[in-house]
Amino acid sequence: MSYTLTVVVPCYNERANVAPMVAALNNALTGIDWEVVFVDDDSPDGTSTAVRALAREDVRVRCIRRVGRRGLSSAVIEGALSSSADYVAVIDGDMQHDETRLPLMLQAVQIGADMAVGSRHVEGGDSAGLSSPLRVKLSETGIRVAQALTHTSINDPMSGFFLLRRDLFEQLAGRLTGQGFKILLDLILASPRRLTIAEIPYKFRPRQAGESKLDVLVLAQFAGLLMDKALRGTVPLRFISFALVGAFGVLVNILVLQAARSLGIGFGTAQTIGTVVAMIANFELNNQLTYRAQKLKGPRAWRGLVLFLAVCSLGAYANIGIAKALYAENGHGLLAGAAGAAVGVVWNYAVSATLVWRVR
Ligand code: GDD
Ligand code: MN
């Protein structure tokens, strides 16, 4: 006997919301055979302990505790793939989504929609819970872009509140990028055919406990997701991010070089200072952005920085060596320089991914 519905709840530092969530689901889902799976990324506040305590009392409550990883989308994917139910729903773990809409969403999919999406932007919906005018504006712009890209008229493509058949999720799972916040958008873009989507209005509630994890870096990841789709997945997202950070590093290098020279420091020393400053800036940016999901902290960050400097120094050495050799061969300075830089960035990317950030 399997469940009709698995409710997947991604959570990070939501301990105070766990028990209210289970109680709310229990109220909302009477008459439906349901289970809930909390996917927690080893929250320091002990979210998974709170889930386990409930799980020992109620077999419908499950916990997936992921260690050494972060990310809303990937948490949702793993939770959904742990289900054997007929349907899978995804809802935030902070009580901002309205769980009382779930039966209606289930019904919409049972009578034929591919997916039901909780929408703040259709009649009867409301996004009063969005904290600032800036968030509202960003949210609206994101929606425009997403609509254009998906060729759908779905009104709330950024929603994190939706329900679909489990087998459909499984079909799409292999094509998801799994990056960032926008799992719904990721699913819609992954589908080779256009999905029929039922939009169910709901009121986005203000947060009661804990705090939001959405920030500017998450928006950068969103831009990355769109870029990945535009490139049709031919170039890994991480590489694009790494290369952009690298380009920014060149800028830092030049600026620091100029500044140091204007202070009367000789070219060799000034360039060395510029290079080291650029590498440190690149490490920090990559740690925050490119490898956000496995961000190094504390002593591991220092160790990572030293390794990163070593890796990039070797990369620079190879870069210069190749550029020199090519220049000697054909005398084309620009081409030789570009080829050297390309080899350098690929080396830095590949080696630092495995040695510094240990991407699994
Ligand atoms: N496992 C896991 N790992 N869960 C996470 C992570 C993570 O790295 N980051 C966030 N979460 C969980 C939070 O604990 C919460 O339950 C849910 O994901 C949403 O995170 P919030 O930080 O509360 O996001 P929000 O309220 O700002 O964003 C809402 O609006 C977005 C659109 O504007 C959410 O509904 C998003 O799903 C939605 O995309
Ligand atoms: Mn929230």
mmCIF file of C-alpha atoms and ligand atoms in Angstrom:
data_model
loop_
_atom_site.group_PDB
_atom_site.id
_atom_site.type_symbol
_atom_site.label_atom_id
_atom_site.label_comp_id
_atom_site.label_asym_id
_atom_site.label_seq_id
_atom_site.Cartn_x
_atom_site.Cartn_y
_atom_site.Cartn_z
ATOM 1 C CA MET A 1 0.000 0.000 0.000
ATOM 2 C CA SER A 2 1.510 3.313 -1.003
ATOM 3 C CA TYR A 3 0.538 6.860 -0.179
ATOM 4 C CA THR A 4 -1.557 9.001 -2.472
ATOM 5 C CA LEU A 5 0.467 12.123 -1.778
ATOM 6 C CA THR A 6 4.010 12.879 -0.642
ATOM 7 C CA VAL A 7 4.471 16.442 0.567
ATOM 8 C CA VAL A 8 8.097 17.509 0.118
ATOM 9 C CA VAL A 9 9.228 20.264 2.474
ATOM 10 C CA PRO A 10 12.685 21.739 1.832
ATOM 11 C CA CYS A 11 13.965 23.343 4.997
ATOM 12 C CA TYR A 12 16.959 25.133 6.329
ATOM 13 C CA ASN A 13 16.915 26.517 9.861
ATOM 14 C CA GLU A 14 13.173 26.015 10.225
ATOM 15 C CA ARG A 15 13.077 24.135 13.518
ATOM 16 C CA ALA A 16 10.304 26.278 14.994
ATOM 17 C CA ASN A 17 8.152 25.645 11.921
ATOM 18 C CA VAL A 18 8.354 21.845 11.815
ATOM 19 C CA ALA A 19 5.647 20.933 14.330
ATOM 20 C CA PRO A 20 3.199 23.628 13.129
ATOM 21 C CA MET A 21 3.751 22.365 9.577
ATOM 22 C CA VAL A 22 2.879 18.756 10.403
ATOM 23 C CA ALA A 23 -0.160 19.878 12.397
ATOM 24 C CA ALA A 24 -1.313 22.114 9.531
ATOM 25 C CA LEU A 25 -0.918 19.297 6.989
ATOM 26 C CA ASN A 26 -2.800 16.953 9.267
ATOM 27 C CA ASN A 27 -5.706 19.398 9.332
ATOM 28 C CA ALA A 28 -5.639 20.245 5.653
ATOM 29 C CA LEU A 29 -5.302 16.720 4.283
ATOM 30 C CA THR A 30 -8.061 14.801 6.049
ATOM 31 C CA GLY A 31 -9.400 12.057 3.798
ATOM 32 C CA ILE A 32 -6.146 11.914 1.772
ATOM 33 C CA ASP A 33 -3.499 9.247 2.339
ATOM 34 C CA TRP A 34 -0.409 11.418 2.789
ATOM 35 C CA GLU A 35 3.136 11.484 4.075
ATOM 36 C CA VAL A 36 5.539 14.376 4.505
ATOM 37 C CA VAL A 37 9.277 14.361 3.865
ATOM 38 C CA PHE A 38 11.391 17.178 5.262
ATOM 39 C CA VAL A 39 14.642 17.639 3.360
ATOM 40 C CA ASP A 40 17.069 19.410 5.645
ATOM 41 C CA ASP A 41 20.595 20.465 4.727
ATOM 42 C CA ASP A 42 22.033 19.767 8.162
ATOM 43 C CA SER A 43 20.676 23.041 9.598
ATOM 44 C CA PRO A 44 22.691 24.291 12.574
ATOM 45 C CA ASP A 45 19.461 25.039 14.463
ATOM 46 C CA GLY A 46 18.662 21.332 14.695
ATOM 47 C CA THR A 47 15.741 21.187 12.260
ATOM 48 C CA SER A 48 16.353 17.502 11.538
ATOM 49 C CA THR A 49 16.298 16.637 15.251
ATOM 50 C CA ALA A 50 12.872 18.225 15.491
ATOM 51 C CA VAL A 51 11.696 16.247 12.451
ATOM 52 C CA ARG A 52 13.084 12.963 13.799
ATOM 53 C CA ALA A 53 11.276 13.481 17.092
ATOM 54 C CA LEU A 54 7.965 13.744 15.238
ATOM 55 C CA ALA A 55 8.864 10.924 12.854
ATOM 56 C CA ARG A 56 9.282 8.532 15.765
ATOM 57 C CA GLU A 57 5.684 9.246 16.743
ATOM 58 C CA ASP A 58 4.128 9.302 13.289
ATOM 59 C CA VAL A 59 5.200 7.064 10.377
ATOM 60 C CA ARG A 60 3.859 9.602 7.899
ATOM 61 C CA VAL A 61 6.692 11.957 8.838
ATOM 62 C CA ARG A 62 10.085 11.340 7.219
ATOM 63 C CA CYS A 63 13.407 13.137 7.305
ATOM 64 C CA ILE A 64 16.171 13.364 4.734
ATOM 65 C CA ARG A 65 19.236 14.965 6.267
ATOM 66 C CA ARG A 66 21.824 15.986 3.690
ATOM 67 C CA VAL A 67 25.325 16.766 4.846
ATOM 68 C CA GLY A 68 27.914 18.925 3.095
ATOM 69 C CA ARG A 69 25.414 20.266 0.602
ATOM 70 C CA ARG A 70 23.089 23.231 0.222
ATOM 71 C CA GLY A 71 20.383 24.166 -2.224
ATOM 72 C CA LEU A 72 16.635 24.459 -2.389
ATOM 73 C CA SER A 73 16.214 22.886 -5.840
ATOM 74 C CA SER A 74 18.405 19.891 -5.203
ATOM 75 C CA ALA A 75 16.692 19.332 -1.838
ATOM 76 C CA VAL A 76 13.304 19.286 -3.550
ATOM 77 C CA ILE A 77 14.548 16.866 -6.198
ATOM 78 C CA GLU A 78 15.893 14.410 -3.644
ATOM 79 C CA GLY A 79 12.742 14.602 -1.547
ATOM 80 C CA ALA A 80 10.507 14.003 -4.551
ATOM 81 C CA LEU A 81 12.649 11.102 -5.758
ATOM 82 C CA SER A 82 12.317 9.449 -2.347
ATOM 83 C CA SER A 83 8.560 9.179 -2.906
ATOM 84 C CA SER A 84 6.600 6.158 -4.089
ATOM 85 C CA ALA A 85 3.249 7.936 -3.853
ATOM 86 C CA ASP A 86 0.956 8.722 -6.778
ATOM 87 C CA TYR A 87 1.457 12.478 -6.444
ATOM 88 C CA VAL A 88 4.162 14.771 -5.120
ATOM 89 C CA ALA A 89 3.616 18.255 -3.715
ATOM 90 C CA VAL A 90 6.281 20.796 -2.817
ATOM 91 C CA ILE A 91 5.696 23.424 -0.162
ATOM 92 C CA ASP A 92 7.997 25.806 1.750
ATOM 93 C CA GLY A 93 8.753 24.828 5.326
ATOM 94 C CA ASP A 94 8.163 28.270 6.783
ATOM 95 C CA MET A 95 4.340 28.316 6.655
ATOM 96 C CA GLN A 96 4.308 31.056 3.982
ATOM 97 C CA HIS A 97 2.455 28.835 1.533
ATOM 98 C CA ASP A 98 -1.182 27.960 2.186
ATOM 99 C CA GLU A 99 -1.399 24.203 2.786
ATOM 100 C CA THR A 100 -5.202 24.327 2.811
ATOM 101 C CA ARG A 101 -5.022 24.671 -1.011
ATOM 102 C CA LEU A 102 -3.395 21.250 -1.402
ATOM 103 C CA PRO A 103 -6.623 19.213 -1.747
ATOM 104 C CA LEU A 104 -7.760 21.551 -4.541
ATOM 105 C CA MET A 105 -4.376 21.244 -6.242
ATOM 106 C CA LEU A 106 -4.543 17.456 -5.969
ATOM 107 C CA GLN A 107 -8.014 17.453 -7.471
ATOM 108 C CA ALA A 108 -6.896 19.619 -10.406
ATOM 109 C CA VAL A 109 -4.165 17.107 -11.283
ATOM 110 C CA GLN A 110 -6.434 14.100 -10.704
ATOM 111 C CA ILE A 111 -8.888 15.444 -13.264
ATOM 112 C CA GLY A 112 -6.197 15.942 -15.902
ATOM 113 C CA ALA A 113 -3.777 18.828 -15.392
ATOM 114 C CA ASP A 114 -0.091 17.879 -15.583
ATOM 115 C CA MET A 115 0.666 20.144 -12.692
ATOM 116 C CA ALA A 116 -1.067 22.431 -10.220
ATOM 117 C CA VAL A 117 0.749 25.577 -9.178
ATOM 118 C CA GLY A 118 -0.086 27.720 -6.174
ATOM 119 C CA SER A 119 -0.169 31.229 -7.584
ATOM 120 C CA ARG A 120 0.073 34.563 -5.828
ATOM 121 C CA HIS A 121 -0.742 36.428 -8.969
ATOM 122 C CA VAL A 122 -4.116 35.210 -10.158
ATOM 123 C CA GLU A 123 -7.403 36.588 -8.965
ATOM 124 C CA GLY A 124 -7.849 35.718 -5.327
ATOM 125 C CA GLY A 125 -4.083 35.385 -4.886
ATOM 126 C CA ASP A 126 -1.950 37.814 -2.973
ATOM 127 C CA SER A 127 1.741 38.410 -2.404
ATOM 128 C CA ALA A 128 1.403 40.581 0.696
ATOM 129 C CA GLY A 129 4.002 38.353 2.363
ATOM 130 C CA LEU A 130 6.781 39.656 0.056
ATOM 131 C CA SER A 131 8.777 41.826 2.386
ATOM 132 C CA SER A 132 10.032 44.817 0.372
ATOM 133 C CA PRO A 133 9.091 46.863 -2.720
ATOM 134 C CA LEU A 134 12.414 45.763 -4.199
ATOM 135 C CA ARG A 135 11.470 42.100 -3.816
ATOM 136 C CA VAL A 136 8.132 42.805 -5.486
ATOM 137 C CA LYS A 137 9.852 44.537 -8.412
ATOM 138 C CA LEU A 138 12.480 41.796 -8.794
ATOM 139 C CA SER A 139 9.801 39.178 -8.597
ATOM 140 C CA GLU A 140 7.789 40.882 -11.366
ATOM 141 C CA THR A 141 10.798 41.223 -13.662
ATOM 142 C CA GLY A 142 11.726 37.594 -13.095
ATOM 143 C CA ILE A 143 8.201 36.543 -14.012
ATOM 144 C CA ARG A 144 8.315 38.455 -17.331
ATOM 145 C CA VAL A 145 11.615 36.871 -18.303
ATOM 146 C CA ALA A 146 10.482 33.418 -17.252
ATOM 147 C CA GLN A 147 7.213 33.704 -19.163
ATOM 148 C CA ALA A 148 9.015 34.722 -22.320
ATOM 149 C CA LEU A 149 11.474 31.890 -21.970
ATOM 150 C CA THR A 150 8.999 29.131 -21.200
ATOM 151 C CA HIS A 151 6.421 30.272 -23.752
ATOM 152 C CA THR A 152 3.818 29.799 -21.045
ATOM 153 C CA SER A 153 1.419 32.293 -19.653
ATOM 154 C CA ILE A 154 1.769 30.876 -16.176
ATOM 155 C CA ASN A 155 1.332 33.768 -13.795
ATOM 156 C CA ASP A 156 3.639 32.670 -11.003
ATOM 157 C CA PRO A 157 6.534 30.733 -12.558
ATOM 158 C CA MET A 158 8.701 31.517 -9.538
ATOM 159 C CA SER A 159 6.369 29.750 -7.179
ATOM 160 C CA GLY A 160 7.826 27.152 -4.857
ATOM 161 C CA PHE A 161 4.360 25.669 -4.217
ATOM 162 C CA PHE A 162 3.136 23.027 -6.668
ATOM 163 C CA LEU A 163 1.873 19.478 -7.143
ATOM 164 C CA LEU A 164 2.306 16.934 -9.921
ATOM 165 C CA ARG A 165 2.179 13.212 -10.690
ATOM 166 C CA ARG A 166 5.179 11.424 -9.271
ATOM 167 C CA ASP A 167 5.903 9.609 -12.526
ATOM 168 C CA LEU A 168 6.021 12.922 -14.399
ATOM 169 C CA PHE A 169 8.543 14.250 -11.897
ATOM 170 C CA GLU A 170 10.637 11.123 -12.382
ATOM 171 C CA GLN A 171 10.564 11.551 -16.155
ATOM 172 C CA LEU A 172 11.818 15.121 -15.878
ATOM 173 C CA ALA A 173 14.310 14.538 -13.059
ATOM 174 C CA GLY A 174 17.247 13.628 -15.289
ATOM 175 C CA ARG A 175 16.938 16.869 -17.243
ATOM 176 C CA LEU A 176 16.852 19.266 -14.302
ATOM 177 C CA THR A 177 19.767 21.592 -13.588
ATOM 178 C CA GLY A 178 19.060 21.361 -9.861
ATOM 179 C CA GLN A 179 20.687 24.742 -9.296
ATOM 180 C CA GLY A 180 19.354 27.569 -7.212
ATOM 181 C CA PHE A 181 15.836 28.394 -6.121
ATOM 182 C CA LYS A 182 13.584 27.993 -9.103
ATOM 183 C CA ILE A 183 12.677 24.340 -9.187
ATOM 184 C CA LEU A 184 9.267 24.906 -10.783
ATOM 185 C CA LEU A 185 10.779 26.849 -13.653
ATOM 186 C CA ASP A 186 13.432 24.173 -13.964
ATOM 187 C CA LEU A 187 10.709 21.499 -14.283
ATOM 188 C CA ILE A 188 8.721 23.434 -16.871
ATOM 189 C CA LEU A 189 11.838 24.060 -18.946
ATOM 190 C CA ALA A 190 12.855 20.415 -18.668
ATOM 191 C CA SER A 191 9.656 19.160 -20.231
ATOM 192 C CA PRO A 192 9.912 18.376 -23.949
ATOM 193 C CA ARG A 193 6.201 19.024 -24.373
ATOM 194 C CA ARG A 194 4.127 21.863 -23.081
ATOM 195 C CA LEU A 195 2.609 21.028 -19.702
ATOM 196 C CA THR A 196 -0.968 21.862 -18.877
ATOM 197 C CA ILE A 197 -0.871 23.815 -15.676
ATOM 198 C CA ALA A 198 -3.734 24.597 -13.326
ATOM 199 C CA GLU A 199 -3.114 27.714 -11.299
ATOM 200 C CA ILE A 200 -4.622 27.740 -7.849
ATOM 201 C CA PRO A 201 -4.654 31.125 -6.105
ATOM 202 C CA TYR A 202 -3.399 31.430 -2.578
ATOM 203 C CA LYS A 203 -2.324 34.130 -0.189
ATOM 204 C CA PHE A 204 1.410 34.256 0.515
ATOM 205 C CA ARG A 205 1.636 34.595 4.281
ATOM 206 C CA PRO A 206 4.206 36.661 6.123
ATOM 207 C CA ARG A 207 6.882 34.590 7.831
ATOM 208 C CA GLN A 208 6.172 33.772 11.490
ATOM 209 C CA ALA A 209 9.474 32.252 12.579
ATOM 210 C CA GLY A 210 13.016 32.072 11.167
ATOM 211 C CA GLU A 211 14.312 34.155 8.283
ATOM 212 C CA SER A 212 14.348 34.147 4.480
ATOM 213 C CA LYS A 213 17.337 32.654 2.670
ATOM 214 C CA LEU A 214 16.711 34.408 -0.634
ATOM 215 C CA ASP A 215 19.299 37.053 -1.428
ATOM 216 C CA VAL A 216 21.140 38.733 -4.277
ATOM 217 C CA LEU A 217 23.300 35.666 -4.890
ATOM 218 C CA VAL A 218 20.189 33.582 -5.389
ATOM 219 C CA LEU A 219 19.133 36.024 -8.092
ATOM 220 C CA ALA A 220 22.513 35.578 -9.747
ATOM 221 C CA GLN A 221 21.834 31.838 -9.735
ATOM 222 C CA PHE A 222 18.482 32.506 -11.372
ATOM 223 C CA ALA A 223 20.259 34.417 -14.154
ATOM 224 C CA GLY A 224 22.537 31.391 -14.430
ATOM 225 C CA LEU A 225 19.603 29.019 -14.805
ATOM 226 C CA LEU A 226 18.196 31.105 -17.657
ATOM 227 C CA MET A 227 21.613 31.266 -19.327
ATOM 228 C CA ASP A 228 21.991 27.500 -19.009
ATOM 229 C CA LYS A 229 18.679 27.012 -20.814
ATOM 230 C CA ALA A 230 19.671 29.471 -23.525
ATOM 231 C CA LEU A 231 22.895 27.501 -24.074
ATOM 232 C CA ARG A 232 20.878 24.266 -23.903
ATOM 233 C CA GLY A 233 23.180 22.830 -21.283
ATOM 234 C CA THR A 234 26.185 22.606 -23.621
ATOM 235 C CA VAL A 235 28.463 24.454 -21.185
ATOM 236 C CA PRO A 236 28.311 23.658 -17.451
ATOM 237 C CA LEU A 237 26.821 26.511 -15.429
ATOM 238 C CA ARG A 238 29.659 26.349 -12.944
ATOM 239 C CA PHE A 239 32.168 26.895 -15.694
ATOM 240 C CA ILE A 240 30.344 30.005 -16.924
ATOM 241 C CA SER A 241 30.281 31.361 -13.404
ATOM 242 C CA PHE A 242 33.947 30.478 -12.898
ATOM 243 C CA ALA A 243 34.945 32.144 -16.177
ATOM 244 C CA LEU A 244 32.950 35.305 -15.381
ATOM 245 C CA VAL A 245 34.602 35.503 -11.989
ATOM 246 C CA GLY A 246 37.947 35.043 -13.763
ATOM 247 C CA ALA A 247 37.175 37.914 -16.139
ATOM 248 C CA PHE A 248 36.353 40.062 -13.155
ATOM 249 C CA GLY A 249 39.699 39.019 -11.649
ATOM 250 C CA VAL A 250 41.558 40.340 -14.700
ATOM 251 C CA LEU A 251 39.899 43.700 -14.053
ATOM 252 C CA VAL A 252 40.926 43.635 -10.390
ATOM 253 C CA ASN A 253 44.455 42.724 -11.411
ATOM 254 C CA ILE A 254 44.736 45.670 -13.811
ATOM 255 C CA LEU A 255 43.266 48.159 -11.328
ATOM 256 C CA VAL A 256 45.550 47.077 -8.493
ATOM 257 C CA LEU A 257 48.541 47.103 -10.845
ATOM 258 C CA GLN A 258 47.790 50.700 -11.879
ATOM 259 C CA ALA A 259 47.217 51.806 -8.297
ATOM 260 C CA ALA A 260 50.465 50.210 -7.120
ATOM 261 C CA ARG A 261 52.440 51.745 -9.991
ATOM 262 C CA SER A 262 51.007 55.183 -9.249
ATOM 263 C CA LEU A 263 52.456 54.752 -5.750
ATOM 264 C CA GLY A 264 55.867 54.367 -7.367
ATOM 265 C CA ILE A 265 56.120 50.581 -6.995
ATOM 266 C CA GLY A 266 58.118 48.866 -9.755
ATOM 267 C CA PHE A 267 56.274 46.927 -12.471
ATOM 268 C CA GLY A 268 57.286 43.431 -11.377
ATOM 269 C CA THR A 269 56.259 43.923 -7.762
ATOM 270 C CA ALA A 270 53.097 45.830 -8.710
ATOM 271 C CA GLN A 271 52.016 43.049 -11.063
ATOM 272 C CA THR A 272 52.683 40.428 -8.405
ATOM 273 C CA ILE A 273 50.558 42.320 -5.881
ATOM 274 C CA GLY A 274 47.805 42.767 -8.490
ATOM 275 C CA THR A 275 47.801 39.067 -9.337
ATOM 276 C CA VAL A 276 47.643 37.932 -5.725
ATOM 277 C CA VAL A 277 44.840 40.381 -4.865
ATOM 278 C CA ALA A 278 42.901 39.221 -7.944
ATOM 279 C CA MET A 279 43.321 35.562 -6.979
ATOM 280 C CA ILE A 280 42.083 36.222 -3.448
ATOM 281 C CA ALA A 281 39.093 38.143 -4.782
ATOM 282 C CA ASN A 282 38.387 35.283 -7.202
ATOM 283 C CA PHE A 283 38.569 32.721 -4.445
ATOM 284 C CA GLU A 284 36.071 34.654 -2.368
ATOM 285 C CA LEU A 285 33.683 35.189 -5.293
ATOM 286 C CA ASN A 286 33.853 31.569 -6.375
ATOM 287 C CA ASN A 287 33.301 30.443 -2.820
ATOM 288 C CA GLN A 288 30.224 32.664 -2.499
ATOM 289 C CA LEU A 289 28.798 32.186 -5.967
ATOM 290 C CA THR A 290 30.157 29.364 -8.099
ATOM 291 C CA TYR A 291 30.493 26.909 -5.222
ATOM 292 C CA ARG A 292 27.780 28.311 -3.024
ATOM 293 C CA ALA A 293 26.353 24.841 -2.499
ATOM 294 C CA GLN A 294 29.597 23.639 -0.954
ATOM 295 C CA LYS A 295 30.883 26.902 0.474
ATOM 296 C CA LEU A 296 34.055 26.535 2.543
ATOM 297 C CA LYS A 297 33.965 28.136 5.972
ATOM 298 C CA GLY A 298 36.421 28.790 8.805
ATOM 299 C CA PRO A 299 39.709 26.858 8.709
ATOM 300 C CA ARG A 300 38.599 24.952 5.609
ATOM 301 C CA ALA A 301 38.237 28.290 3.784
ATOM 302 C CA TRP A 302 41.857 29.221 4.643
ATOM 303 C CA ARG A 303 43.090 25.856 3.494
ATOM 304 C CA GLY A 304 40.983 26.274 0.337
ATOM 305 C CA LEU A 305 42.447 29.717 -0.316
ATOM 306 C CA VAL A 306 46.030 28.424 -0.109
ATOM 307 C CA LEU A 307 45.207 25.535 -2.440
ATOM 308 C CA PHE A 308 43.396 27.874 -4.818
ATOM 309 C CA LEU A 309 46.439 30.191 -4.973
ATOM 310 C CA ALA A 310 48.652 27.205 -5.743
ATOM 311 C CA VAL A 311 46.315 25.850 -8.431
ATOM 312 C CA CYS A 312 45.921 29.254 -10.110
ATOM 313 C CA SER A 313 49.670 29.927 -10.005
ATOM 314 C CA LEU A 314 50.245 26.722 -11.926
ATOM 315 C CA GLY A 315 47.429 27.756 -14.262
ATOM 316 C CA ALA A 316 49.119 31.107 -14.846
ATOM 317 C CA TYR A 317 52.431 29.340 -15.483
ATOM 318 C CA ALA A 318 50.837 27.077 -18.108
ATOM 319 C CA ASN A 319 49.012 30.053 -19.598
ATOM 320 C CA ILE A 320 52.234 32.031 -20.085
ATOM 321 C CA GLY A 321 54.154 28.997 -21.347
ATOM 322 C CA ILE A 322 51.601 28.129 -24.000
ATOM 323 C CA ALA A 323 51.127 31.741 -25.073
ATOM 324 C CA LYS A 324 54.890 32.191 -25.454
ATOM 325 C CA ALA A 325 55.306 28.987 -27.457
ATOM 326 C CA LEU A 326 52.429 29.843 -29.803
ATOM 327 C CA TYR A 327 53.682 33.399 -30.213
ATOM 328 C CA ALA A 328 57.125 32.117 -31.140
ATOM 329 C CA GLU A 329 55.502 29.801 -33.696
ATOM 330 C CA ASN A 330 53.139 32.157 -35.541
ATOM 331 C CA GLY A 331 53.750 35.652 -34.167
ATOM 332 C CA HIS A 332 50.041 36.268 -33.608
ATOM 333 C CA GLY A 333 50.000 37.906 -30.163
ATOM 334 C CA LEU A 334 46.262 38.091 -29.596
ATOM 335 C CA LEU A 335 45.609 34.492 -30.638
ATOM 336 C CA ALA A 336 48.506 33.191 -28.585
ATOM 337 C CA GLY A 337 47.321 35.136 -25.536
ATOM 338 C CA ALA A 338 43.741 33.924 -25.897
ATOM 339 C CA ALA A 339 44.839 30.298 -26.277
ATOM 340 C CA GLY A 340 47.021 30.575 -23.176
ATOM 341 C CA ALA A 341 44.195 32.125 -21.180
ATOM 342 C CA ALA A 342 41.752 29.436 -22.336
ATOM 343 C CA VAL A 343 44.062 26.647 -21.213
ATOM 344 C CA GLY A 344 44.612 28.488 -17.911
ATOM 345 C CA VAL A 345 40.936 28.910 -17.116
ATOM 346 C CA VAL A 346 40.052 25.301 -17.987
ATOM 347 C CA TRP A 347 42.924 24.058 -15.823
ATOM 348 C CA ASN A 348 41.945 26.339 -12.913
ATOM 349 C CA TYR A 349 38.321 25.290 -13.199
ATOM 350 C CA ALA A 350 38.857 21.552 -13.442
ATOM 351 C CA VAL A 351 41.514 21.304 -10.758
ATOM 352 C CA SER A 352 39.936 23.671 -8.245
ATOM 353 C CA ALA A 353 36.565 21.924 -8.594
ATOM 354 C CA THR A 354 38.071 18.615 -7.555
ATOM 355 C CA LEU A 355 40.815 19.764 -5.162
ATOM 356 C CA VAL A 356 39.544 22.964 -3.562
ATOM 357 C CA TRP A 357 35.776 22.562 -3.456
ATOM 358 C CA ARG A 358 35.611 18.808 -3.902
ATOM 359 C CA VAL A 359 32.476 18.786 -6.014
ATOM 360 C CA ARG A 360 30.704 15.475 -5.731
HETATM 361 N N1 GDD B 1 17.017 22.040 2.193
HETATM 362 C C1 GDD B 1 17.134 23.340 1.934
HETATM 363 N N2 GDD B 1 18.345 23.817 1.502
HETATM 364 N N3 GDD B 1 16.083 24.165 2.074
HETATM 365 C C2 GDD B 1 16.246 25.481 1.819
HETATM 366 C C3 GDD B 1 17.471 26.029 1.384
HETATM 367 C C4 GDD B 1 18.577 25.134 1.215
HETATM 368 O O1 GDD B 1 19.671 25.506 0.846
HETATM 369 N N4 GDD B 1 17.311 27.375 1.208
HETATM 370 C C5 GDD B 1 16.031 27.622 1.518
HETATM 371 N N5 GDD B 1 15.386 26.510 1.914
HETATM 372 C C6 GDD B 1 13.990 26.366 2.347
HETATM 373 C C7 GDD B 1 13.578 27.311 3.449
HETATM 374 O O2 GDD B 1 13.836 26.783 4.730
HETATM 375 C C8 GDD B 1 12.087 27.450 3.192
HETATM 376 O O3 GDD B 1 11.369 26.380 3.732
HETATM 377 C C9 GDD B 1 12.001 27.386 1.671
HETATM 378 O O4 GDD B 1 13.172 26.708 1.249
HETATM 379 C C10 GDD B 1 11.911 28.769 1.003
HETATM 380 O O5 GDD B 1 12.987 29.550 1.452
HETATM 381 P P1 GDD B 1 12.757 31.049 1.981
HETATM 382 O O6 GDD B 1 14.098 31.546 2.393
HETATM 383 O O7 GDD B 1 11.641 31.103 2.957
HETATM 384 O O8 GDD B 1 12.355 31.733 0.609
HETATM 385 P P2 GDD B 1 11.415 32.983 0.352
HETATM 386 O O9 GDD B 1 10.240 32.996 1.244
HETATM 387 O O10 GDD B 1 12.265 34.189 0.319
HETATM 388 O O11 GDD B 1 11.019 32.616 -1.159
HETATM 389 C C11 GDD B 1 9.743 32.235 -1.564
HETATM 390 O O12 GDD B 1 9.422 32.925 -2.727
HETATM 391 C C12 GDD B 1 10.118 32.555 -3.866
HETATM 392 C C13 GDD B 1 9.621 33.375 -5.006
HETATM 393 O O13 GDD B 1 9.690 34.728 -4.724
HETATM 394 C C14 GDD B 1 9.675 30.719 -1.792
HETATM 395 O O14 GDD B 1 8.302 30.371 -1.969
HETATM 396 C C15 GDD B 1 10.383 30.239 -2.973
HETATM 397 O O15 GDD B 1 10.085 28.848 -3.196
HETATM 398 C C16 GDD B 1 9.937 31.057 -4.151
HETATM 399 O O16 GDD B 1 10.718 30.684 -5.238
HETATM 400 MN MN MN B 2 9.820 31.932 2.861
#
